[in-house]
CSV table of N, CA, C and O in Angstrom, one decimal:
chain,number,residue,atom,x,y,z
A,40,UNK,N,-40.4,15.4,5.6
A,40,UNK,CA,-39.3,15.9,4.8
A,40,UNK,C,-39.9,16.7,3.6
A,40,UNK,O,-40.8,16.2,3.0
A,41,UNK,N,-39.3,17.8,3.3
A,41,UNK,CA,-39.7,18.6,2.2
A,41,UNK,C,-39.0,18.1,0.9
A,41,UNK,O,-37.9,17.4,1.0
A,42,UNK,N,-39.4,18.5,-0.2
A,42,UNK,CA,-38.8,18.0,-1.5
A,42,UNK,C,-37.4,18.6,-1.6
A,42,UNK,O,-36.5,17.9,-2.2
A,43,UNK,N,-37.1,19.8,-1.0
A,43,UNK,CA,-35.7,20.3,-1.1
A,43,UNK,C,-34.8,19.5,-0.2
A,43,UNK,O,-33.6,19.4,-0.5
A,44,UNK,N,-35.3,19.0,0.9
A,44,UNK,CA,-34.5,18.2,1.8
A,44,UNK,C,-34.1,16.9,1.1
A,44,UNK,O,-33.0,16.4,1.2
A,45,UNK,N,-35.1,16.3,0.4
A,45,UNK,CA,-34.8,15.1,-0.4
A,45,UNK,C,-33.8,15.3,-1.5
A,45,UNK,O,-33.0,14.5,-1.7
A,46,UNK,N,-33.9,16.4,-2.2
A,46,UNK,CA,-33.0,16.8,-3.3
A,46,UNK,C,-31.6,17.0,-2.7
A,46,UNK,O,-30.6,16.5,-3.3
A,47,UNK,N,-31.5,17.6,-1.6
A,47,UNK,CA,-30.2,17.8,-0.9
A,47,UNK,C,-29.6,16.5,-0.5
A,47,UNK,O,-28.4,16.2,-0.7
A,48,UNK,N,-30.4,15.6,0.1
A,48,UNK,CA,-29.9,14.3,0.5
A,48,UNK,C,-29.5,13.5,-0.7
A,48,UNK,O,-28.4,12.8,-0.7
A,49,UNK,N,-30.3,13.5,-1.8
A,49,UNK,CA,-29.9,12.8,-3.0
A,49,UNK,C,-28.6,13.3,-3.6
A,49,UNK,O,-27.7,12.5,-4.0
A,50,UNK,N,-28.4,14.6,-3.6
A,50,UNK,CA,-27.2,15.2,-4.1
A,50,UNK,C,-26.0,14.8,-3.3
A,50,UNK,O,-24.9,14.5,-3.8
A,51,UNK,N,-26.1,14.8,-1.9
A,51,UNK,CA,-25.0,14.4,-1.1
A,51,UNK,C,-24.6,13.0,-1.3
A,51,UNK,O,-23.5,12.6,-1.3
A,52,UNK,N,-25.7,12.1,-1.4
A,52,UNK,CA,-25.4,10.7,-1.6
A,52,UNK,C,-24.7,10.5,-3.0
A,52,UNK,O,-23.8,9.7,-3.1
A,53,UNK,N,-25.1,11.2,-4.0
A,53,UNK,CA,-24.5,11.1,-5.3
A,53,UNK,C,-23.0,11.6,-5.2
A,53,UNK,O,-22.1,10.9,-5.8
A,54,UNK,N,-22.8,12.7,-4.6
A,54,UNK,CA,-21.4,13.2,-4.4
A,54,UNK,C,-20.5,12.2,-3.6
A,54,UNK,O,-19.4,12.0,-4.0
A,55,UNK,N,-21.1,11.6,-2.6
A,55,UNK,CA,-20.3,10.6,-1.8
A,55,UNK,C,-20.0,9.4,-2.7
A,55,UNK,O,-18.9,8.9,-2.7
A,56,UNK,N,-21.0,8.9,-3.4
A,56,UNK,CA,-20.8,7.8,-4.3
A,56,UNK,C,-19.7,8.1,-5.4
A,56,UNK,O,-18.9,7.2,-5.7
A,57,UNK,N,-19.8,9.2,-6.0
A,57,UNK,CA,-18.9,9.6,-7.0
A,57,UNK,C,-17.5,9.7,-6.5
A,57,UNK,O,-16.5,9.3,-7.1
A,58,UNK,N,-17.3,10.3,-5.3
A,58,UNK,CA,-16.0,10.4,-4.6
A,58,UNK,C,-15.4,9.0,-4.4
A,58,UNK,O,-14.2,8.8,-4.6
A,59,UNK,N,-16.2,8.1,-3.9
A,59,UNK,CA,-15.8,6.8,-3.6
A,59,UNK,C,-15.3,6.1,-4.9
A,59,UNK,O,-14.2,5.5,-4.9
A,60,UNK,N,-16.1,6.2,-5.9
A,60,UNK,CA,-15.7,5.6,-7.2
A,60,UNK,C,-14.4,6.2,-7.8
A,60,UNK,O,-13.6,5.4,-8.2
A,61,UNK,N,-14.3,7.5,-7.7
A,61,UNK,CA,-13.0,8.1,-8.2
A,61,UNK,C,-11.8,7.7,-7.5
A,61,UNK,O,-10.7,7.5,-8.1
A,62,UNK,N,-11.9,7.5,-6.2
A,62,UNK,CA,-10.8,7.1,-5.4
A,62,UNK,C,-10.3,5.7,-5.7
A,62,UNK,O,-9.2,5.4,-5.8
A,63,UNK,N,-11.3,4.8,-6.0
A,63,UNK,CA,-11.0,3.4,-6.2
A,63,UNK,C,-10.8,3.1,-7.7
A,63,UNK,O,-10.1,2.1,-8.0
A,64,UNK,N,-11.3,3.9,-8.6
A,64,UNK,CA,-11.1,3.7,-10.0
A,64,UNK,C,-9.6,4.0,-10.4
A,64,UNK,O,-9.1,3.4,-11.4
A,65,UNK,N,-9.0,4.9,-9.7
A,65,UNK,CA,-7.6,5.3,-10.0
A,65,UNK,C,-6.6,4.2,-9.6
A,65,UNK,O,-5.4,4.3,-10.1
A,66,UNK,N,-7.0,3.3,-8.8
A,66,UNK,CA,-6.1,2.3,-8.3
A,66,UNK,C,-5.7,1.3,-9.4
A,66,UNK,O,-6.6,0.6,-9.9
A,67,UNK,N,-4.5,1.3,-9.8
A,67,UNK,CA,-4.0,0.4,-10.9
A,67,UNK,C,-3.6,-1.0,-10.2
A,67,UNK,O,-3.1,-1.0,-9.1
A,68,UNK,N,-3.8,-2.0,-11.0
A,68,UNK,CA,-3.2,-3.3,-10.5
A,68,UNK,C,-1.7,-3.2,-10.6
A,68,UNK,O,-1.1,-2.8,-11.5
A,69,UNK,N,-1.1,-3.7,-9.5
A,69,UNK,CA,0.3,-3.6,-9.4
A,69,UNK,C,0.9,-5.0,-9.8
A,69,UNK,O,0.2,-6.0,-9.8
A,70,UNK,N,2.2,-5.0,-10.1
A,70,UNK,CA,2.8,-6.2,-10.5
A,70,UNK,C,4.2,-6.4,-9.8
A,70,UNK,O,4.9,-7.4,-10.1
A,71,UNK,N,4.6,-5.5,-9.0
A,71,UNK,CA,5.9,-5.7,-8.3
A,71,UNK,C,6.0,-5.1,-6.9
A,71,UNK,O,5.2,-4.1,-6.6
A,72,UNK,N,6.9,-5.6,-6.1
A,72,UNK,CA,7.1,-5.1,-4.8
A,72,UNK,C,8.5,-4.5,-4.7
A,72,UNK,O,9.5,-5.2,-5.1
A,73,UNK,N,8.6,-3.3,-4.2
A,73,UNK,CA,9.9,-2.7,-4.0
A,73,UNK,C,10.1,-2.6,-2.5
A,73,UNK,O,9.3,-2.1,-1.7
A,74,UNK,N,11.3,-3.2,-2.0
A,74,UNK,CA,11.6,-3.2,-0.6
A,74,UNK,C,12.8,-2.3,-0.4
A,74,UNK,O,13.8,-2.4,-1.1
A,75,UNK,N,12.6,-1.3,0.5
A,75,UNK,CA,13.7,-0.4,0.8
A,75,UNK,C,14.0,-0.4,2.3
A,75,UNK,O,13.0,-0.5,3.1
A,76,UNK,N,15.2,-0.3,2.7
A,76,UNK,CA,15.6,-0.2,4.1
A,76,UNK,C,16.6,0.9,4.2
A,76,UNK,O,17.6,1.0,3.5
A,77,UNK,N,16.4,1.8,5.1
A,77,UNK,CA,17.2,3.0,5.4
A,77,UNK,C,17.4,3.8,4.1
A,77,UNK,O,18.5,4.3,3.8
A,78,UNK,N,16.4,3.9,3.3
A,78,UNK,CA,16.4,4.6,2.0
A,78,UNK,C,17.1,4.0,0.8
A,78,UNK,O,17.2,4.5,-0.2
A,79,UNK,N,17.6,2.8,1.0
A,79,UNK,CA,18.3,2.1,0.0
A,79,UNK,C,17.5,0.9,-0.5
A,79,UNK,O,16.8,0.2,0.3
A,80,UNK,N,17.5,0.6,-1.8
A,80,UNK,CA,16.7,-0.5,-2.4
A,80,UNK,C,17.4,-1.8,-1.9
A,80,UNK,O,18.6,-2.0,-2.0
A,81,UNK,N,16.5,-2.7,-1.3
A,81,UNK,CA,16.9,-4.0,-0.9
A,81,UNK,C,16.6,-5.0,-2.0
A,81,UNK,O,17.4,-5.9,-2.3
A,82,UNK,N,15.5,-4.8,-2.7
A,82,UNK,CA,15.2,-5.7,-3.8
A,82,UNK,C,13.8,-5.3,-4.5
A,82,UNK,O,13.0,-4.6,-3.9
A,83,UNK,N,13.7,-5.8,-5.7
A,83,UNK,CA,12.4,-5.7,-6.4
A,83,UNK,C,11.9,-7.1,-6.7
A,83,UNK,O,12.7,-7.9,-7.3
A,84,UNK,N,10.7,-7.4,-6.4
A,84,UNK,CA,10.2,-8.7,-6.5
A,84,UNK,C,8.8,-8.7,-7.3
A,84,UNK,O,8.1,-7.8,-7.1
A,85,UNK,N,8.6,-9.7,-8.0
A,85,UNK,CA,7.3,-9.8,-8.8
A,85,UNK,C,6.2,-10.3,-7.8
A,85,UNK,O,6.4,-11.2,-7.0
A,86,UNK,N,5.0,-9.7,-8.0
A,86,UNK,CA,3.9,-10.2,-7.2
A,86,UNK,C,3.3,-11.5,-7.7
A,86,UNK,O,2.6,-12.2,-7.1
A,87,UNK,N,3.7,-11.8,-9.0
A,87,UNK,CA,3.2,-13.1,-9.6
A,87,UNK,C,3.9,-14.3,-9.0
A,87,UNK,O,3.4,-15.4,-9.2
A,88,UNK,N,5.0,-14.1,-8.4
A,88,UNK,CA,5.8,-15.2,-7.8
A,88,UNK,C,5.6,-15.4,-6.3
A,88,UNK,O,5.3,-14.4,-5.6
A,89,UNK,N,5.8,-16.5,-5.8
A,89,UNK,CA,5.8,-16.8,-4.3
A,89,UNK,C,7.2,-16.6,-3.8
A,89,UNK,O,8.1,-17.1,-4.4
A,90,UNK,N,7.3,-15.8,-2.7
A,90,UNK,CA,8.6,-15.6,-2.2
A,90,UNK,C,8.5,-15.3,-0.7
A,90,UNK,O,7.5,-14.8,-0.2
A,91,UNK,N,9.6,-15.6,0.0
A,91,UNK,CA,9.7,-15.2,1.4
A,91,UNK,C,11.1,-14.5,1.6
A,91,UNK,O,12.1,-15.2,1.3
A,92,UNK,N,11.1,-13.3,1.9
A,92,UNK,CA,12.3,-12.5,2.0
A,92,UNK,C,12.6,-12.3,3.5
A,92,UNK,O,11.8,-11.7,4.2
A,93,UNK,N,13.8,-12.7,3.9
A,93,UNK,CA,14.2,-12.5,5.3
A,93,UNK,C,15.2,-11.4,5.4
A,93,UNK,O,16.3,-11.5,4.7
A,94,UNK,N,14.9,-10.4,6.1
A,94,UNK,CA,15.9,-9.3,6.4
A,94,UNK,C,16.3,-9.3,7.9
A,94,UNK,O,15.4,-9.2,8.8
A,95,UNK,N,17.5,-9.6,8.1
A,95,UNK,CA,18.0,-9.7,9.5
A,95,UNK,C,19.3,-8.9,9.5
A,95,UNK,O,20.4,-9.4,9.0
A,96,UNK,N,19.3,-7.7,10.1
A,96,UNK,CA,20.5,-6.8,10.1
A,96,UNK,C,20.5,-6.0,11.3
A,96,UNK,O,19.8,-6.3,12.3
A,97,UNK,N,21.3,-4.9,11.3
A,97,UNK,CA,21.4,-4.1,12.6
A,97,UNK,C,20.1,-3.4,13.0
A,97,UNK,O,20.0,-3.0,14.2
A,98,UNK,N,19.1,-3.2,12.1
A,98,UNK,CA,17.9,-2.6,12.5
A,98,UNK,C,16.9,-3.6,13.1
A,98,UNK,O,16.0,-3.2,13.8
A,99,UNK,N,17.0,-4.9,12.8
A,99,UNK,CA,16.1,-5.9,13.3
A,99,UNK,C,15.8,-6.9,12.3
A,99,UNK,O,16.4,-7.0,11.2
A,100,UNK,N,14.8,-7.8,12.6
A,100,UNK,CA,14.5,-8.9,11.7
A,100,UNK,C,13.0,-8.7,11.2
A,100,UNK,O,12.1,-8.4,12.0
A,101,UNK,N,12.9,-8.8,9.9
A,101,UNK,CA,11.6,-8.8,9.3
A,101,UNK,C,11.5,-10.0,8.3
A,101,UNK,O,12.5,-10.3,7.6
A,102,UNK,N,10.3,-10.6,8.2
A,102,UNK,CA,10.1,-11.6,7.2
A,102,UNK,C,8.9,-11.1,6.3
A,102,UNK,O,7.8,-10.9,6.9
A,103,UNK,N,9.2,-11.0,5.1
A,103,UNK,CA,8.2,-10.4,4.1
A,103,UNK,C,7.8,-11.6,3.2
A,103,UNK,O,8.6,-12.3,2.7
A,104,UNK,N,6.5,-11.8,3.1
A,104,UNK,CA,5.9,-12.8,2.3
A,104,UNK,C,5.2,-12.3,1.1
A,104,UNK,O,4.4,-11.4,1.2
A,105,UNK,N,5.5,-12.8,-0.1
A,105,UNK,CA,4.8,-12.5,-1.3
A,105,UNK,C,4.0,-13.8,-1.7
A,105,UNK,O,4.7,-14.8,-2.0
A,106,UNK,N,2.7,-13.7,-1.7
A,106,UNK,CA,1.9,-14.9,-2.0
A,106,UNK,C,0.6,-14.4,-2.5
A,106,UNK,O,0.0,-13.5,-2.1
A,107,UNK,N,0.1,-15.1,-3.6
A,107,UNK,CA,-1.2,-14.9,-4.2
A,107,UNK,C,-1.4,-13.4,-4.6
A,107,UNK,O,-2.5,-12.8,-4.4
A,108,UNK,N,-0.3,-12.8,-5.1
A,108,UNK,CA,-0.4,-11.5,-5.6
A,108,UNK,C,-0.5,-10.4,-4.6
A,108,UNK,O,-0.8,-9.3,-4.8
A,109,UNK,N,-0.1,-10.8,-3.3
A,109,UNK,CA,-0.1,-9.8,-2.2
A,109,UNK,C,1.2,-9.9,-1.5
A,109,UNK,O,1.9,-10.9,-1.4
A,110,UNK,N,1.6,-8.8,-0.8
A,110,UNK,CA,2.8,-8.7,0.0
A,110,UNK,C,2.4,-8.4,1.4
A,110,UNK,O,1.5,-7.5,1.7
A,111,UNK,N,3.1,-9.0,2.4
A,111,UNK,CA,2.8,-8.8,3.8
A,111,UNK,C,4.0,-9.1,4.6
A,111,UNK,O,4.9,-9.8,4.2
A,112,UNK,N,4.0,-8.5,5.8
A,112,UNK,CA,5.1,-8.8,6.8
A,112,UNK,C,4.5,-9.8,7.7
A,112,UNK,O,3.5,-9.6,8.4
A,113,UNK,N,5.1,-11.0,7.7
A,113,UNK,CA,4.6,-12.1,8.5
A,113,UNK,C,5.2,-12.2,9.9
A,113,UNK,O,4.7,-12.7,10.9
A,114,UNK,N,6.4,-11.6,10.0
A,114,UNK,CA,7.1,-11.7,11.3
A,114,UNK,C,8.1,-10.5,11.4
A,114,UNK,O,8.7,-10.1,10.4
A,115,UNK,N,8.2,-9.9,12.6
A,115,UNK,CA,9.1,-8.8,12.9
A,115,UNK,C,9.4,-8.8,14.4
A,115,UNK,O,8.5,-9.2,15.2
A,116,UNK,N,10.6,-8.3,14.7
A,116,UNK,CA,10.9,-8.2,16.2
A,116,UNK,C,10.9,-6.8,16.7
A,116,UNK,O,11.5,-6.5,17.7
A,117,UNK,N,10.1,-6.0,16.0
A,117,UNK,CA,9.9,-4.6,16.4
A,117,UNK,C,8.9,-4.6,17.6
A,117,UNK,O,8.0,-5.4,17.7
A,118,UNK,N,9.0,-3.5,18.5
A,118,UNK,CA,8.1,-3.5,19.6
A,118,UNK,C,6.6,-3.3,19.3
A,118,UNK,O,5.7,-3.9,20.0
A,119,UNK,N,6.3,-2.5,18.3
A,119,UNK,CA,4.9,-2.2,18.1
A,119,UNK,C,4.1,-3.1,17.2
A,119,UNK,O,2.9,-3.2,17.2
A,120,UNK,N,4.8,-3.9,16.3
A,120,UNK,CA,4.2,-4.9,15.4
A,120,UNK,C,3.1,-4.3,14.5
A,120,UNK,O,2.3,-5.0,14.0
A,121,UNK,N,3.2,-3.0,14.2
A,121,UNK,CA,2.2,-2.4,13.2
A,121,UNK,C,2.4,-3.0,11.8
A,121,UNK,O,1.4,-3.3,11.1
A,122,UNK,N,3.6,-3.3,11.4
A,122,UNK,CA,3.9,-3.9,10.1
A,122,UNK,C,3.3,-5.3,10.0
A,122,UNK,O,2.8,-5.6,8.9
A,123,UNK,N,3.3,-6.0,11.0
A,123,UNK,CA,2.8,-7.4,11.0
A,123,UNK,C,1.2,-7.4,11.0
A,123,UNK,O,0.6,-8.2,10.3
A,124,UNK,N,0.7,-6.4,11.7
A,124,UNK,CA,-0.8,-6.3,11.8
A,124,UNK,C,-1.4,-5.7,10.5
A,124,UNK,O,-2.6,-5.7,10.3
A,125,UNK,N,-0.6,-5.0,9.7
A,125,UNK,CA,-1.1,-4.3,8.5
A,125,UNK,C,-1.6,-5.4,7.5
A,125,UNK,O,-1.0,-6.5,7.4
A,126,UNK,N,-2.7,-5.1,6.9
A,126,UNK,CA,-3.3,-6.0,5.9
A,126,UNK,C,-2.4,-6.2,4.7
A,126,UNK,O,-1.6,-5.3,4.4
A,127,UNK,N,-2.4,-7.3,4.0
A,127,UNK,CA,-1.6,-7.5,2.8
A,127,UNK,C,-1.9,-6.4,1.8
A,127,UNK,O,-3.0,-6.0,1.6
A,128,UNK,N,-0.9,-6.0,1.1
A,128,UNK,CA,-1.0,-5.0,0.0
A,128,UNK,C,-0.9,-5.6,-1.3
A,128,UNK,O,-0.1,-6.5,-1.6
A,129,UNK,N,-1.6,-5.1,-2.3
A,129,UNK,CA,-1.6,-5.6,-3.7
A,129,UNK,C,-1.8,-4.5,-4.7
A,129,UNK,O,-1.5,-4.7,-5.9
A,130,UNK,N,-2.4,-3.4,-4.3
A,130,UNK,CA,-2.7,-2.3,-5.3
A,130,UNK,C,-1.6,-1.3,-5.4
A,130,UNK,O,-0.8,-1.1,-4.5
A,131,UNK,N,-1.5,-0.7,-6.5
A,131,UNK,CA,-0.5,0.3,-6.8
A,131,UNK,C,-0.5,1.4,-5.8
A,131,UNK,O,-1.5,1.9,-5.4
A,132,UNK,N,0.7,1.7,-5.3
A,132,UNK,CA,1.0,2.8,-4.4
A,132,UNK,C,0.6,2.4,-2.9
A,132,UNK,O,0.6,3.3,-2.1
A,133,UNK,N,0.3,1.2,-2.7
A,133,UNK,CA,0.0,0.8,-1.3
A,133,UNK,C,1.4,0.5,-0.6
A,133,UNK,O,2.3,0.1,-1.3
A,134,UNK,N,1.5,0.8,0.7
A,134,UNK,CA,2.7,0.8,1.4
A,134,UNK,C,2.6,0.1,2.8
A,134,UNK,O,1.6,0.4,3.4
A,135,UNK,N,3.6,-0.6,3.2
A,135,UNK,CA,3.7,-1.1,4.6
A,135,UNK,C,5.0,-0.5,5.1
A,135,UNK,O,6.0,-0.6,4.4
A,136,UNK,N,5.0,0.2,6.2
A,136,UNK,CA,6.2,0.8,6.8
A,136,UNK,C,6.4,0.3,8.2
A,136,UNK,O,5.5,0.2,9.0
A,137,UNK,N,7.7,0.0,8.4
A,137,UNK,CA,8.1,-0.4,9.8
A,137,UNK,C,9.2,0.6,10.2
A,137,UNK,O,10.3,0.6,9.8
A,138,UNK,N,8.7,1.6,11.0
A,138,UNK,CA,9.6,2.7,11.4
A,138,UNK,C,10.8,2.2,12.2
A,138,UNK,O,11.9,2.7,12.0
A,139,UNK,N,10.6,1.4,13.2
A,139,UNK,CA,11.8,1.0,14.0
A,139,UNK,C,12.9,0.3,13.2
A,139,UNK,O,14.1,0.5,13.5
A,140,UNK,N,12.5,-0.3,12.1
A,140,UNK,CA,13.5,-1.1,11.3
A,140,UNK,C,13.8,-0.3,10.0
A,140,UNK,O,14.5,-0.8,9.1
A,141,UNK,N,13.3,0.9,9.9
A,141,UNK,CA,13.6,1.8,8.7
A,141,UNK,C,13.2,1.1,7.4
A,141,UNK,O,13.9,1.1,6.4
A,142,UNK,N,12.1,0.3,7.4
A,142,UNK,CA,11.7,-0.5,6.3
A,142,UNK,C,10.5,0.0,5.6
A,142,UNK,O,9.5,0.4,6.3
A,143,UNK,N,10.5,0.1,4.3
A,143,UNK,CA,9.4,0.5,3.5
A,143,UNK,C,9.1,-0.6,2.4
A,143,UNK,O,10.0,-0.9,1.6
A,144,UNK,N,7.9,-1.1,2.3
A,144,UNK,CA,7.5,-2.1,1.4
A,144,UNK,C,6.4,-1.4,0.5
A,144,UNK,O,5.4,-1.1,1.0
A,145,UNK,N,6.7,-1.3,-0.8
A,145,UNK,CA,5.8,-0.5,-1.6
A,145,UNK,C,5.4,-1.4,-2.8
A,145,UNK,O,6.3,-2.1,-3.4
A,146,UNK,N,4.1,-1.4,-3.2
A,146,UNK,CA,3.7,-2.1,-4.4
A,146,UNK,C,3.4,-1.1,-5.5
A,146,UNK,O,2.8,-0.1,-5.2
A,147,UNK,N,3.9,-1.4,-6.7
A,147,UNK,CA,3.6,-0.5,-7.8
A,147,UNK,C,3.5,-1.3,-9.1
A,147,UNK,O,3.9,-2.4,-9.2
A,148,UNK,N,3.1,-0.5,-10.1
A,148,UNK,CA,3.0,-1.1,-11.4
A,148,UNK,C,4.2,-0.8,-12.2
A,148,UNK,O,4.7,0.4,-12.2
A,149,UNK,N,4.8,-1.7,-12.9
A,149,UNK,CA,6.0,-1.5,-13.7
A,149,UNK,C,5.6,-0.8,-15.0
A,149,UNK,O,6.5,-0.2,-15.6
A,150,UNK,N,4.3,-0.7,-15.4
A,150,UNK,CA,3.9,0.0,-16.6
A,150,UNK,C,4.0,1.5,-16.4
A,150,UNK,O,4.0,2.2,-17.4
A,151,UNK,N,4.0,2.0,-15.2
A,151,UNK,CA,4.0,3.4,-15.0
A,151,UNK,C,2.6,3.9,-14.9
A,151,UNK,O,1.7,3.3,-15.4
A,152,UNK,N,2.5,5.0,-14.2
A,152,UNK,CA,1.2,5.5,-13.9
A,152,UNK,C,1.0,7.0,-14.4
A,152,UNK,O,0.1,7.7,-14.0
A,153,UNK,N,1.9,7.4,-15.3
A,153,UNK,CA,1.7,8.7,-15.8
A,153,UNK,C,2.4,9.7,-14.9
A,153,UNK,O,3.1,9.4,-14.0
A,154,UNK,N,2.2,11.0,-15.2
A,154,UNK,CA,2.9,12.0,-14.5
A,154,UNK,C,2.0,12.6,-13.5
A,154,UNK,O,0.9,13.0,-13.8
A,155,UNK,N,2.4,12.7,-12.2
A,155,UNK,CA,1.6,13.3,-11.2
A,155,UNK,C,1.7,14.9,-11.2
A,155,UNK,O,0.8,15.6,-11.0
A,156,UNK,N,3.0,15.3,-11.4
A,156,UNK,CA,3.2,16.7,-11.3
A,156,UNK,C,4.5,17.1,-12.2
A,156,UNK,O,5.4,16.3,-12.2
A,157,UNK,N,4.5,18.2,-12.8
A,157,UNK,CA,5.6,18.7,-13.5
A,157,UNK,C,6.2,19.9,-12.8
A,157,UNK,O,5.4,20.7,-12.3
A,158,UNK,N,7.5,20.0,-12.8
A,158,UNK,CA,8.1,21.2,-12.1
A,158,UNK,C,9.2,21.7,-13.0
A,158,UNK,O,9.9,21.0,-13.7
A,159,UNK,N,9.4,23.0,-13.0
A,159,UNK,CA,10.5,23.7,-13.8
A,159,UNK,C,11.7,23.8,-12.9
A,159,UNK,O,11.7,24.0,-11.8
């Protein structure tokens, strides 16, 4: 390897490390879970509390568990089970979606995260 090859490799590794750090440094700690079904708010729950929310309606049945600062779907009667297999979420802007049941579970910070975009 020539010294320019080494410099290029070092630069690429530095760029990759910086990108990884920037993506994870922006993640704010979240403190609440917002549950929506068919576009309507079902409830807002604190991540600091233990809870089990059962949704059983015309779209199907889901059991959402809030435990140890994380939210997860522990049971669902949808055919694909993606929401149940999804890892627990705890960071701001993380989401679990169950399309067959029109369910969105989002974790966010109540403190606010600033403005992403302004429009006139």
